[in-house]
Amino acid sequence: MRELIMTRGIAKYTLITALLCALTAFASAQVTAVRAGKLVDPDSGKVLTDRIILIRDAKIEKVGKGIDIPANATVIDLSRMTVLPGLIDCHTHLADGAHDGEPMGQFRKTAAQDALESVPNARVTLESGFTTVRDVGVYRALVDVALRDAIDRGDIVGPRMFVAGAYVTITGGAGAATGLAPDIQLPWDLRYGEANSPWEVRRVVRQLAHDGADHIKVLSSGAVLTHGSNPKSQEFTPDELQAAVDEANHFGLRVEAHAHSPEGIKNAIRAGVASVEHATMIDDEGIALAKQHGTYLDMDIYDEECIQEGGKKGNVPKDFLEHDAQLGQIQRDNFRKAVNAGVKMSFGTDAGVCPYGTAGKQFAFMVQYGMTPMQAIQAATSSAADLLGHSDIGSIKPGKYADIIAVSGDPIADIHELENVKFVMKAGKVYKQ
Ligand SMILES: [Zn+2]
């Protein structure tokens, strides 16, 4: 009997504690209601009108018409604007500091300088409407991990970052620090990702998984913006690419492959990468393979403007301009072919090539080269989230992060609206209004 009373006592106490906890949680939850005049839903490809988005802390709780707004909610009135999910750029390099297009500049700086110079890169990216980025490589290994973590802690302002940690590259390849005399010994963080056999690739992937990478970036062909590199060449062999994908899968990580050349692209697709970056010289067989494997193409068709503009001003090294000759137009024509063929397309700009915070300018080029405005928006929202494997971003739905942006006009009628984002919320917190 005494035991029973004790048990009842404990049960009562537990119930009261639970109630108190629930009340405290309710009282401290930040409740926000956003009134959206128009709401772009990339999942259905529709634009809805007069919706209320109810947000509790970082997540969306309800979306609908005529939802009751709780008395304690902060109301944000975007009823005269078009509301969209936060944009996602699947190809950025935010952690390279303030660079001028000449990678040799990296040798004049410490990793600490790179990191601190990257703070404004992160801020302008978020303020331009990109609430998430897939950052696909950094000159000095793991500076991107540090930047991601500083943003997550709230020390600095920036988008949600998913980072590569380093480039996985052949020695002297597209992701290597090149241009120095052979007898100069590079520090560890400038040669971290070099690998020259399937087992070396596996070793680097294992190290990256341990050091905090969210995905793996491999370089399957030469590059435009690397000294001593030829974008038309093939770099990693099929078995090295296969090793990268297989080893990354052991850690639950996806792989993206840089590739310009037709063979480099096809080798990467056959190896099972999640996306091909640039995909500049993709041929008909490559397009068919991408479709068959469900591989995303992440084609940076805007940055050609900045490479050529920089060339006129003398800011782009001569060998880079030679690599780039004709490739810009080829890439844009192939983008159109891939869109028409129905290949999965994501939005990636190679931010850093063009100034940070200007990625929104790529939307107009994607529309000019064959996408509908809705398809271009989907590439940067629902499709991008699918490529990243994160179902809690990419559209405005209950249970997802409250990553919400707004523009004044109608981006379906005029895609240039996305170059001028007026309102930015990331995980329920307003960063621009
Ligand atoms: Zn890049």
Short mmCIF file of C-alpha atoms and ligand atoms in Angstrom, two decimals:
data_model
loop_
_atom_site.label_atom_id
_atom_site.label_comp_id
_atom_site.label_asym_id
_atom_site.label_seq_id
_atom_site.Cartn_x
_atom_site.Cartn_y
_atom_site.Cartn_z
CA MET A 1 0.00 0.00 0.00
CA ARG A 2 2.75 2.36 0.96
CA GLU A 3 4.47 1.49 -2.28
CA LEU A 4 1.30 2.28 -4.24
CA ILE A 5 0.99 5.72 -2.62
CA MET A 6 4.62 6.40 -3.46
CA THR A 7 4.03 5.38 -7.07
CA ARG A 8 0.94 7.58 -7.26
CA GLY A 9 2.95 10.44 -5.80
CA ILE A 10 5.63 10.02 -8.42
CA ALA A 11 3.03 9.79 -11.19
CA LYS A 12 1.39 13.02 -10.00
CA TYR A 13 4.75 14.75 -9.77
CA THR A 14 5.69 13.54 -13.27
CA LEU A 15 2.41 14.82 -14.67
CA ILE A 16 2.83 18.26 -13.12
CA THR A 17 6.43 18.46 -14.39
CA ALA A 18 5.33 17.48 -17.88
CA LEU A 19 2.60 20.13 -17.83
CA LEU A 20 5.01 22.79 -16.62
CA CYS A 21 7.51 21.84 -19.30
CA ALA A 22 4.83 22.01 -21.98
CA LEU A 23 3.67 25.42 -20.72
CA THR A 24 7.23 26.77 -20.60
CA ALA A 25 7.88 25.49 -24.12
CA PHE A 26 4.65 27.06 -25.32
CA ALA A 27 5.44 30.38 -23.67
CA SER A 28 9.00 30.55 -24.97
CA ALA A 29 8.25 29.40 -28.53
CA GLN A 30 8.63 32.17 -31.05
CA VAL A 31 5.42 32.19 -33.11
CA THR A 32 5.38 34.10 -36.39
CA ALA A 33 2.63 34.44 -38.98
CA VAL A 34 3.55 35.51 -42.50
CA ARG A 35 0.76 36.83 -44.73
CA ALA A 36 1.68 35.94 -48.32
CA GLY A 37 -0.15 37.74 -51.13
CA LYS A 38 1.23 35.23 -53.61
CA LEU A 39 3.03 32.05 -52.64
CA VAL A 40 5.17 30.10 -55.10
CA ASP A 41 4.93 26.35 -54.52
CA PRO A 42 7.69 24.62 -56.49
CA ASP A 43 6.41 21.15 -55.50
CA SER A 44 3.21 21.61 -57.51
CA GLY A 45 4.55 24.26 -59.89
CA LYS A 46 1.69 26.55 -58.86
CA VAL A 47 1.38 30.07 -57.52
CA LEU A 48 -1.14 30.23 -54.66
CA THR A 49 -2.80 33.39 -53.36
CA ASP A 50 -3.65 34.80 -49.91
CA ARG A 51 -1.91 32.22 -47.78
CA ILE A 52 -0.90 32.40 -44.13
CA ILE A 53 2.32 30.69 -43.07
CA LEU A 54 2.43 29.89 -39.37
CA ILE A 55 5.94 29.43 -37.99
CA ARG A 56 6.95 28.09 -34.59
CA ASP A 57 10.63 28.75 -33.83
CA ALA A 58 12.67 27.50 -36.80
CA LYS A 59 10.02 25.38 -38.52
CA ILE A 60 6.83 25.89 -40.49
CA GLU A 61 3.78 24.63 -38.61
CA LYS A 62 0.87 25.36 -40.94
CA VAL A 63 0.26 26.86 -44.37
CA GLY A 64 -3.19 27.71 -45.67
CA LYS A 65 -6.03 30.13 -46.24
CA GLY A 66 -7.81 31.72 -43.29
CA ILE A 67 -5.68 30.06 -40.62
CA ASP A 68 -6.27 31.41 -37.09
CA ILE A 69 -3.31 33.54 -36.04
CA PRO A 70 -2.46 33.00 -32.33
CA ALA A 71 -2.61 36.13 -30.16
CA ASN A 72 1.08 35.89 -29.27
CA ALA A 73 2.24 35.68 -32.90
CA THR A 74 4.41 38.28 -34.57
CA VAL A 75 2.69 39.11 -37.86
CA ILE A 76 4.75 39.84 -40.97
CA ASP A 77 2.67 41.34 -43.74
CA LEU A 78 3.88 40.31 -47.20
CA SER A 79 0.38 40.46 -48.65
CA ARG A 80 1.51 42.76 -51.46
CA MET A 81 4.51 40.62 -52.33
CA THR A 82 5.35 37.25 -53.86
CA VAL A 83 6.68 34.79 -51.30
CA LEU A 84 9.00 31.94 -52.25
CA PRO A 85 11.02 29.28 -50.45
CA GLY A 86 14.57 30.39 -49.62
CA LEU A 87 16.79 29.91 -52.67
CA ILE A 88 19.50 27.24 -52.82
CA ASP A 89 22.74 27.67 -54.78
CA CYS A 90 24.22 24.21 -55.35
CA HIS A 91 27.64 25.44 -56.47
CA THR A 92 29.37 28.10 -54.38
CA HIS A 93 32.85 28.80 -53.01
CA LEU A 94 32.06 31.11 -50.10
CA ALA A 95 35.14 30.23 -48.04
CA ASP A 96 37.83 31.38 -50.47
CA GLY A 97 38.08 34.84 -48.91
CA ALA A 98 38.18 38.01 -51.00
CA HIS A 99 39.73 36.77 -54.20
CA ASP A 100 40.26 38.45 -57.54
CA GLY A 101 40.17 35.51 -59.96
CA GLU A 102 43.89 34.74 -59.57
CA PRO A 103 44.38 31.61 -57.44
CA MET A 104 48.06 32.53 -56.91
CA GLY A 105 46.72 35.16 -54.50
CA GLN A 106 46.07 32.27 -52.07
CA PHE A 107 49.81 31.90 -51.53
CA ARG A 108 50.00 35.41 -50.11
CA LYS A 109 47.48 34.73 -47.34
CA THR A 110 47.02 32.59 -44.29
CA ALA A 111 44.01 30.32 -43.78
CA ALA A 112 42.90 32.70 -41.00
CA GLN A 113 42.80 35.58 -43.49
CA ASP A 114 40.78 33.46 -45.90
CA ALA A 115 38.30 32.60 -43.16
CA LEU A 116 37.78 36.16 -41.94
CA GLU A 117 37.59 37.56 -45.47
CA SER A 118 34.82 35.02 -46.14
CA VAL A 119 32.52 36.46 -43.47
CA PRO A 120 31.04 39.12 -45.81
CA ASN A 121 30.72 36.52 -48.61
CA ALA A 122 28.36 34.55 -46.38
CA ARG A 123 26.36 37.60 -45.33
CA VAL A 124 25.71 38.99 -48.83
CA THR A 125 24.76 35.54 -50.07
CA LEU A 126 22.05 35.20 -47.43
CA GLU A 127 20.86 38.77 -47.88
CA SER A 128 20.44 38.19 -51.63
CA GLY A 129 17.87 35.44 -50.88
CA PHE A 130 20.00 32.30 -50.80
CA THR A 131 19.23 30.64 -47.48
CA THR A 132 21.18 27.45 -48.29
CA VAL A 133 24.29 26.72 -50.31
CA ARG A 134 26.12 23.59 -51.30
CA ASP A 135 29.69 24.85 -51.11
CA VAL A 136 31.76 22.70 -53.44
CA GLY A 137 35.38 23.24 -52.56
CA VAL A 138 37.88 25.57 -51.01
CA TYR A 139 41.52 26.38 -51.76
CA ARG A 140 42.60 25.87 -48.13
CA ALA A 141 41.08 22.68 -46.76
CA LEU A 142 38.40 22.92 -44.05
CA VAL A 143 38.03 26.73 -44.00
CA ASP A 144 34.51 25.97 -45.27
CA VAL A 145 33.85 23.68 -42.30
CA ALA A 146 34.87 26.53 -39.96
CA LEU A 147 32.63 29.00 -41.81
CA ARG A 148 29.65 26.61 -41.73
CA ASP A 149 30.05 26.01 -38.01
CA ALA A 150 30.41 29.73 -37.19
CA ILE A 151 27.12 30.37 -39.04
CA ASP A 152 25.40 27.46 -37.27
CA ARG A 153 26.51 28.79 -33.88
CA GLY A 154 25.15 32.23 -34.77
CA ASP A 155 28.59 33.87 -34.48
CA ILE A 156 28.25 35.26 -37.99
CA VAL A 157 25.42 35.71 -40.49
CA GLY A 158 25.18 33.47 -43.52
CA PRO A 159 23.23 30.79 -45.35
CA ARG A 160 22.91 27.20 -44.14
CA MET A 161 26.05 25.67 -45.63
CA PHE A 162 26.72 22.11 -46.76
CA VAL A 163 30.45 21.89 -47.41
CA ALA A 164 32.95 19.71 -49.27
CA GLY A 165 35.93 20.34 -46.97
CA ALA A 166 38.44 20.15 -49.84
CA TYR A 167 38.74 19.21 -53.50
CA VAL A 168 39.47 15.56 -54.22
CA THR A 169 41.78 15.90 -57.21
CA ILE A 170 44.72 14.36 -59.04
CA THR A 171 48.11 15.94 -58.36
CA GLY A 172 48.45 18.96 -60.64
CA GLY A 173 44.77 18.64 -61.49
CA ALA A 174 41.77 20.92 -61.60
CA GLY A 175 41.45 21.13 -57.81
CA ALA A 176 45.15 21.28 -56.97
CA ALA A 177 47.18 24.34 -56.01
CA THR A 178 49.21 24.76 -59.19
CA GLY A 179 51.54 27.34 -60.70
CA LEU A 180 54.47 27.04 -58.26
CA ALA A 181 57.96 25.69 -58.90
CA PRO A 182 58.11 21.91 -58.23
CA ASP A 183 60.59 22.35 -55.36
CA ILE A 184 58.19 24.46 -53.28
CA GLN A 185 56.58 22.38 -50.53
CA LEU A 186 52.94 23.31 -49.96
CA PRO A 187 51.37 23.34 -46.49
CA TRP A 188 49.03 20.46 -45.61
CA ASP A 189 45.83 22.38 -46.30
CA LEU A 190 46.82 23.23 -49.88
CA ARG A 191 47.44 19.58 -50.83
CA TYR A 192 44.92 17.86 -48.55
CA GLY A 193 42.70 16.44 -51.33
CA GLU A 194 45.34 15.08 -53.75
CA ALA A 195 44.85 11.43 -54.64
CA ASN A 196 46.33 9.28 -57.40
CA SER A 197 44.77 5.85 -57.16
CA PRO A 198 41.42 4.39 -56.07
CA TRP A 199 42.84 3.65 -52.62
CA GLU A 200 44.24 7.16 -52.24
CA VAL A 201 40.82 8.49 -53.23
CA ARG A 202 39.26 6.33 -50.52
CA ARG A 203 41.80 7.57 -47.96
CA VAL A 204 40.97 11.23 -48.73
CA VAL A 205 37.21 10.57 -48.63
CA ARG A 206 37.61 8.85 -45.24
CA GLN A 207 39.61 11.81 -43.92
CA LEU A 208 36.99 14.28 -45.22
CA ALA A 209 34.15 12.31 -43.64
CA HIS A 210 36.03 12.40 -40.34
CA ASP A 211 36.84 16.12 -40.65
CA GLY A 212 33.22 17.17 -41.13
CA ALA A 213 32.49 17.27 -44.86
CA ASP A 214 28.78 17.11 -45.81
CA HIS A 215 29.45 15.82 -49.34
CA ILE A 216 32.41 15.01 -51.57
CA LYS A 217 33.67 17.03 -54.53
CA VAL A 218 35.75 15.20 -57.13
CA LEU A 219 37.34 16.66 -60.25
CA SER A 220 36.78 14.46 -63.27
CA SER A 221 38.20 16.76 -65.96
CA GLY A 222 40.58 19.70 -66.21
CA ALA A 223 39.38 23.20 -65.33
CA VAL A 224 39.03 26.64 -66.87
CA LEU A 225 40.17 28.58 -63.81
CA THR A 226 43.27 26.54 -62.85
CA HIS A 227 46.81 27.16 -64.13
CA GLY A 228 48.31 24.33 -66.19
CA SER A 229 44.91 22.64 -66.58
CA ASN A 230 43.02 21.69 -69.72
CA PRO A 231 39.21 21.61 -69.40
CA LYS A 232 39.02 19.25 -72.39
CA SER A 233 41.07 16.59 -70.62
CA GLN A 234 40.06 13.66 -68.42
CA GLU A 235 41.56 13.52 -64.91
CA PHE A 236 40.33 10.83 -62.50
CA THR A 237 39.93 7.41 -64.14
CA PRO A 238 36.57 5.58 -63.99
CA ASP A 239 37.85 3.31 -61.18
CA GLU A 240 38.99 6.32 -59.12
CA LEU A 241 35.56 7.95 -59.55
CA GLN A 242 33.88 4.68 -58.65
CA ALA A 243 36.03 4.48 -55.49
CA ALA A 244 34.99 8.02 -54.51
CA VAL A 245 31.27 7.28 -54.86
CA ASP A 246 31.52 3.91 -53.13
CA GLU A 247 33.58 5.20 -50.19
CA ALA A 248 31.42 8.34 -49.81
CA ASN A 249 28.33 6.10 -49.67
CA HIS A 250 29.84 4.24 -46.71
CA PHE A 251 29.58 7.54 -44.80
CA GLY A 252 26.19 8.50 -46.21
CA LEU A 253 27.74 11.23 -48.33
CA ARG A 254 26.87 12.16 -51.91
CA VAL A 255 29.41 13.05 -54.56
CA GLU A 256 29.43 15.89 -57.07
CA ALA A 257 31.88 15.86 -59.96
CA HIS A 258 33.44 18.82 -61.70
CA ALA A 259 33.56 17.95 -65.41
CA HIS A 260 33.83 19.96 -68.62
CA SER A 261 34.97 17.30 -71.12
CA PRO A 262 32.49 14.81 -72.62
CA GLU A 263 34.41 11.76 -71.32
CA GLY A 264 34.93 13.30 -67.88
CA ILE A 265 31.17 13.93 -67.66
CA LYS A 266 30.21 10.40 -68.77
CA ASN A 267 32.75 8.70 -66.48
CA ALA A 268 31.29 10.61 -63.52
CA ILE A 269 27.69 9.75 -64.41
CA ARG A 270 28.54 6.07 -64.86
CA ALA A 271 30.31 6.10 -61.47
CA GLY A 272 27.05 7.22 -59.86
CA VAL A 273 27.69 10.84 -58.81
CA ALA A 274 24.68 12.87 -57.66
CA SER A 275 25.48 15.80 -59.93
CA VAL A 276 27.85 16.90 -62.65
CA GLU A 277 29.12 20.44 -62.19
CA HIS A 278 29.54 22.70 -65.27
CA ALA A 279 28.79 19.80 -67.71
CA THR A 280 30.07 22.19 -70.37
CA MET A 281 30.78 19.86 -73.29
CA ILE A 282 28.17 17.22 -72.52
CA ASP A 283 27.32 15.27 -75.70
CA ASP A 284 24.13 13.45 -76.70
CA GLU A 285 25.32 10.23 -75.07
CA GLY A 286 26.07 12.15 -71.86
CA ILE A 287 22.60 13.69 -71.86
CA ALA A 288 21.02 10.26 -72.35
CA LEU A 289 23.16 8.82 -69.54
CA ALA A 290 22.26 11.65 -67.15
CA LYS A 291 18.60 11.01 -67.84
CA GLN A 292 18.97 7.26 -67.41
CA HIS A 293 20.89 7.57 -64.11
CA GLY A 294 18.81 10.47 -62.73
CA THR A 295 21.98 12.56 -62.43
CA TYR A 296 21.55 16.28 -61.87
CA LEU A 297 23.35 18.74 -64.12
CA ASP A 298 24.45 21.83 -62.22
CA MET A 299 25.35 24.22 -65.01
CA ASP A 300 26.76 27.65 -64.14
CA ILE A 301 25.66 29.42 -67.31
CA TYR A 302 25.79 32.96 -65.93
CA ASP A 303 29.42 33.28 -64.82
CA GLU A 304 30.65 33.46 -68.43
CA GLU A 305 29.56 37.13 -68.23
CA CYS A 306 31.98 37.76 -65.36
CA ILE A 307 34.89 35.81 -66.87
CA GLN A 308 34.65 37.78 -70.12
CA GLU A 309 34.00 41.08 -68.32
CA GLY A 310 36.99 40.44 -66.04
CA GLY A 311 39.04 39.60 -69.12
CA LYS A 312 38.28 43.01 -70.67
CA LYS A 313 39.42 44.69 -67.46
CA GLY A 314 42.58 42.57 -67.34
CA ASN A 315 41.50 40.86 -64.09
CA VAL A 316 41.41 37.29 -65.47
CA PRO A 317 44.70 35.46 -66.20
CA LYS A 318 45.39 35.01 -69.93
CA ASP A 319 45.53 31.20 -69.79
CA PHE A 320 42.08 31.11 -68.13
CA LEU A 321 40.64 33.19 -70.98
CA GLU A 322 42.21 30.80 -73.50
CA HIS A 323 40.62 27.83 -71.68
CA ASP A 324 37.32 29.66 -71.67
CA ALA A 325 37.25 30.60 -75.37
CA GLN A 326 34.00 29.32 -76.93
CA LEU A 327 33.19 27.16 -73.88
CA GLY A 328 30.67 29.68 -72.54
CA GLN A 329 28.42 29.49 -75.58
CA ILE A 330 28.86 25.72 -75.88
CA GLN A 331 27.73 25.32 -72.26
CA ARG A 332 24.65 27.50 -72.78
CA ASP A 333 23.64 25.61 -75.93
CA ASN A 334 24.10 22.30 -74.10
CA PHE A 335 22.06 23.62 -71.17
CA ARG A 336 19.18 24.16 -73.59
CA LYS A 337 19.61 20.63 -75.01
CA ALA A 338 19.59 19.11 -71.52
CA VAL A 339 16.47 21.05 -70.48
CA ASN A 340 14.66 19.99 -73.66
CA ALA A 341 15.69 16.36 -73.07
CA GLY A 342 14.16 16.48 -69.58
CA VAL A 343 17.39 15.95 -67.59
CA LYS A 344 17.20 16.86 -63.87
CA MET A 345 18.61 20.37 -63.50
CA SER A 346 19.74 22.20 -60.37
CA PHE A 347 20.76 25.80 -59.80
CA GLY A 348 24.49 26.38 -59.31
CA THR A 349 26.47 29.51 -60.09
CA ASP A 350 30.11 28.90 -59.07
CA ALA A 351 29.69 31.96 -56.83
CA GLY A 352 33.00 33.62 -56.36
CA VAL A 353 33.58 33.72 -60.13
CA CYS A 354 30.89 36.41 -60.25
CA PRO A 355 30.72 38.66 -57.16
CA TYR A 356 29.06 37.09 -54.10
CA GLY A 357 25.44 38.18 -53.74
CA THR A 358 24.76 38.32 -57.50
CA ALA A 359 23.78 34.67 -58.06
CA GLY A 360 20.15 35.72 -58.71
CA LYS A 361 21.25 37.02 -62.10
CA GLN A 362 21.57 33.44 -63.36
CA PHE A 363 17.79 32.91 -63.35
CA ALA A 364 17.29 35.12 -66.41
CA PHE A 365 19.92 33.16 -68.33
CA MET A 366 18.26 29.86 -67.43
CA VAL A 367 14.98 31.21 -68.82
CA GLN A 368 16.73 32.62 -71.90
CA TYR A 369 18.22 29.17 -72.55
CA GLY A 370 15.07 27.12 -72.38
CA MET A 371 13.53 26.94 -68.92
CA THR A 372 10.18 28.33 -67.90
CA PRO A 373 10.43 30.75 -64.96
CA MET A 374 8.86 28.06 -62.73
CA GLN A 375 11.47 25.49 -63.85
CA ALA A 376 14.26 27.94 -63.03
CA ILE A 377 12.74 28.51 -59.56
CA GLN A 378 12.34 24.76 -59.04
CA ALA A 379 16.03 24.27 -59.93
CA ALA A 380 16.93 26.55 -57.00
CA THR A 381 14.35 25.21 -54.53
CA SER A 382 12.64 21.80 -54.68
CA SER A 383 15.12 20.23 -57.14
CA ALA A 384 18.12 21.63 -55.27
CA ALA A 385 16.79 20.19 -52.00
CA ASP A 386 16.34 16.83 -53.74
CA LEU A 387 19.93 16.94 -55.03
CA LEU A 388 21.22 17.76 -51.54
CA GLY A 389 19.09 15.00 -50.01
CA HIS A 390 17.46 17.38 -47.51
CA SER A 391 13.69 17.12 -47.53
CA ASP A 392 13.33 19.78 -44.78
CA ILE A 393 14.13 22.65 -47.17
CA GLY A 394 13.12 23.62 -50.72
CA SER A 395 9.43 24.46 -50.30
CA ILE A 396 7.08 26.12 -47.82
CA LYS A 397 5.37 23.16 -46.15
CA PRO A 398 4.60 22.10 -42.57
CA GLY A 399 7.59 20.49 -40.89
CA LYS A 400 10.18 22.21 -43.06
CA TYR A 401 12.56 24.98 -42.05
CA ALA A 402 11.03 28.43 -42.27
CA ASP A 403 13.36 29.57 -45.05
CA ILE A 404 11.25 32.21 -46.73
CA ILE A 405 11.99 35.08 -49.11
CA ALA A 406 9.85 37.67 -50.90
CA VAL A 407 10.08 39.89 -53.96
CA SER A 408 7.95 42.93 -54.86
CA GLY A 409 6.63 41.77 -58.23
CA ASP A 410 5.77 38.52 -59.95
CA PRO A 411 8.86 36.41 -60.76
CA ILE A 412 6.81 34.18 -63.08
CA ALA A 413 6.08 37.22 -65.25
CA ASP A 414 9.53 38.75 -64.80
CA ILE A 415 12.28 36.43 -63.58
CA HIS A 416 14.58 39.42 -62.99
CA GLU A 417 12.57 39.99 -59.78
CA LEU A 418 14.80 37.35 -58.18
CA GLU A 419 17.79 39.68 -58.57
CA ASN A 420 16.20 41.97 -56.03
CA VAL A 421 15.00 39.99 -53.01
CA LYS A 422 13.36 42.26 -50.43
CA PHE A 423 12.70 39.91 -47.52
CA VAL A 424 14.81 37.07 -46.16
CA MET A 425 13.99 34.68 -43.31
CA LYS A 426 16.19 31.68 -42.47
CA ALA A 427 14.99 29.10 -39.94
CA GLY A 428 12.31 31.49 -38.66
CA LYS A 429 14.67 34.41 -38.12
CA VAL A 430 14.37 37.56 -40.25
CA TYR A 431 17.62 38.79 -41.82
CA LYS A 432 16.25 41.33 -44.28
CA GLN A 433 12.98 43.23 -44.29
ZN ZN B 1 33.40 25.74 -58.72
#
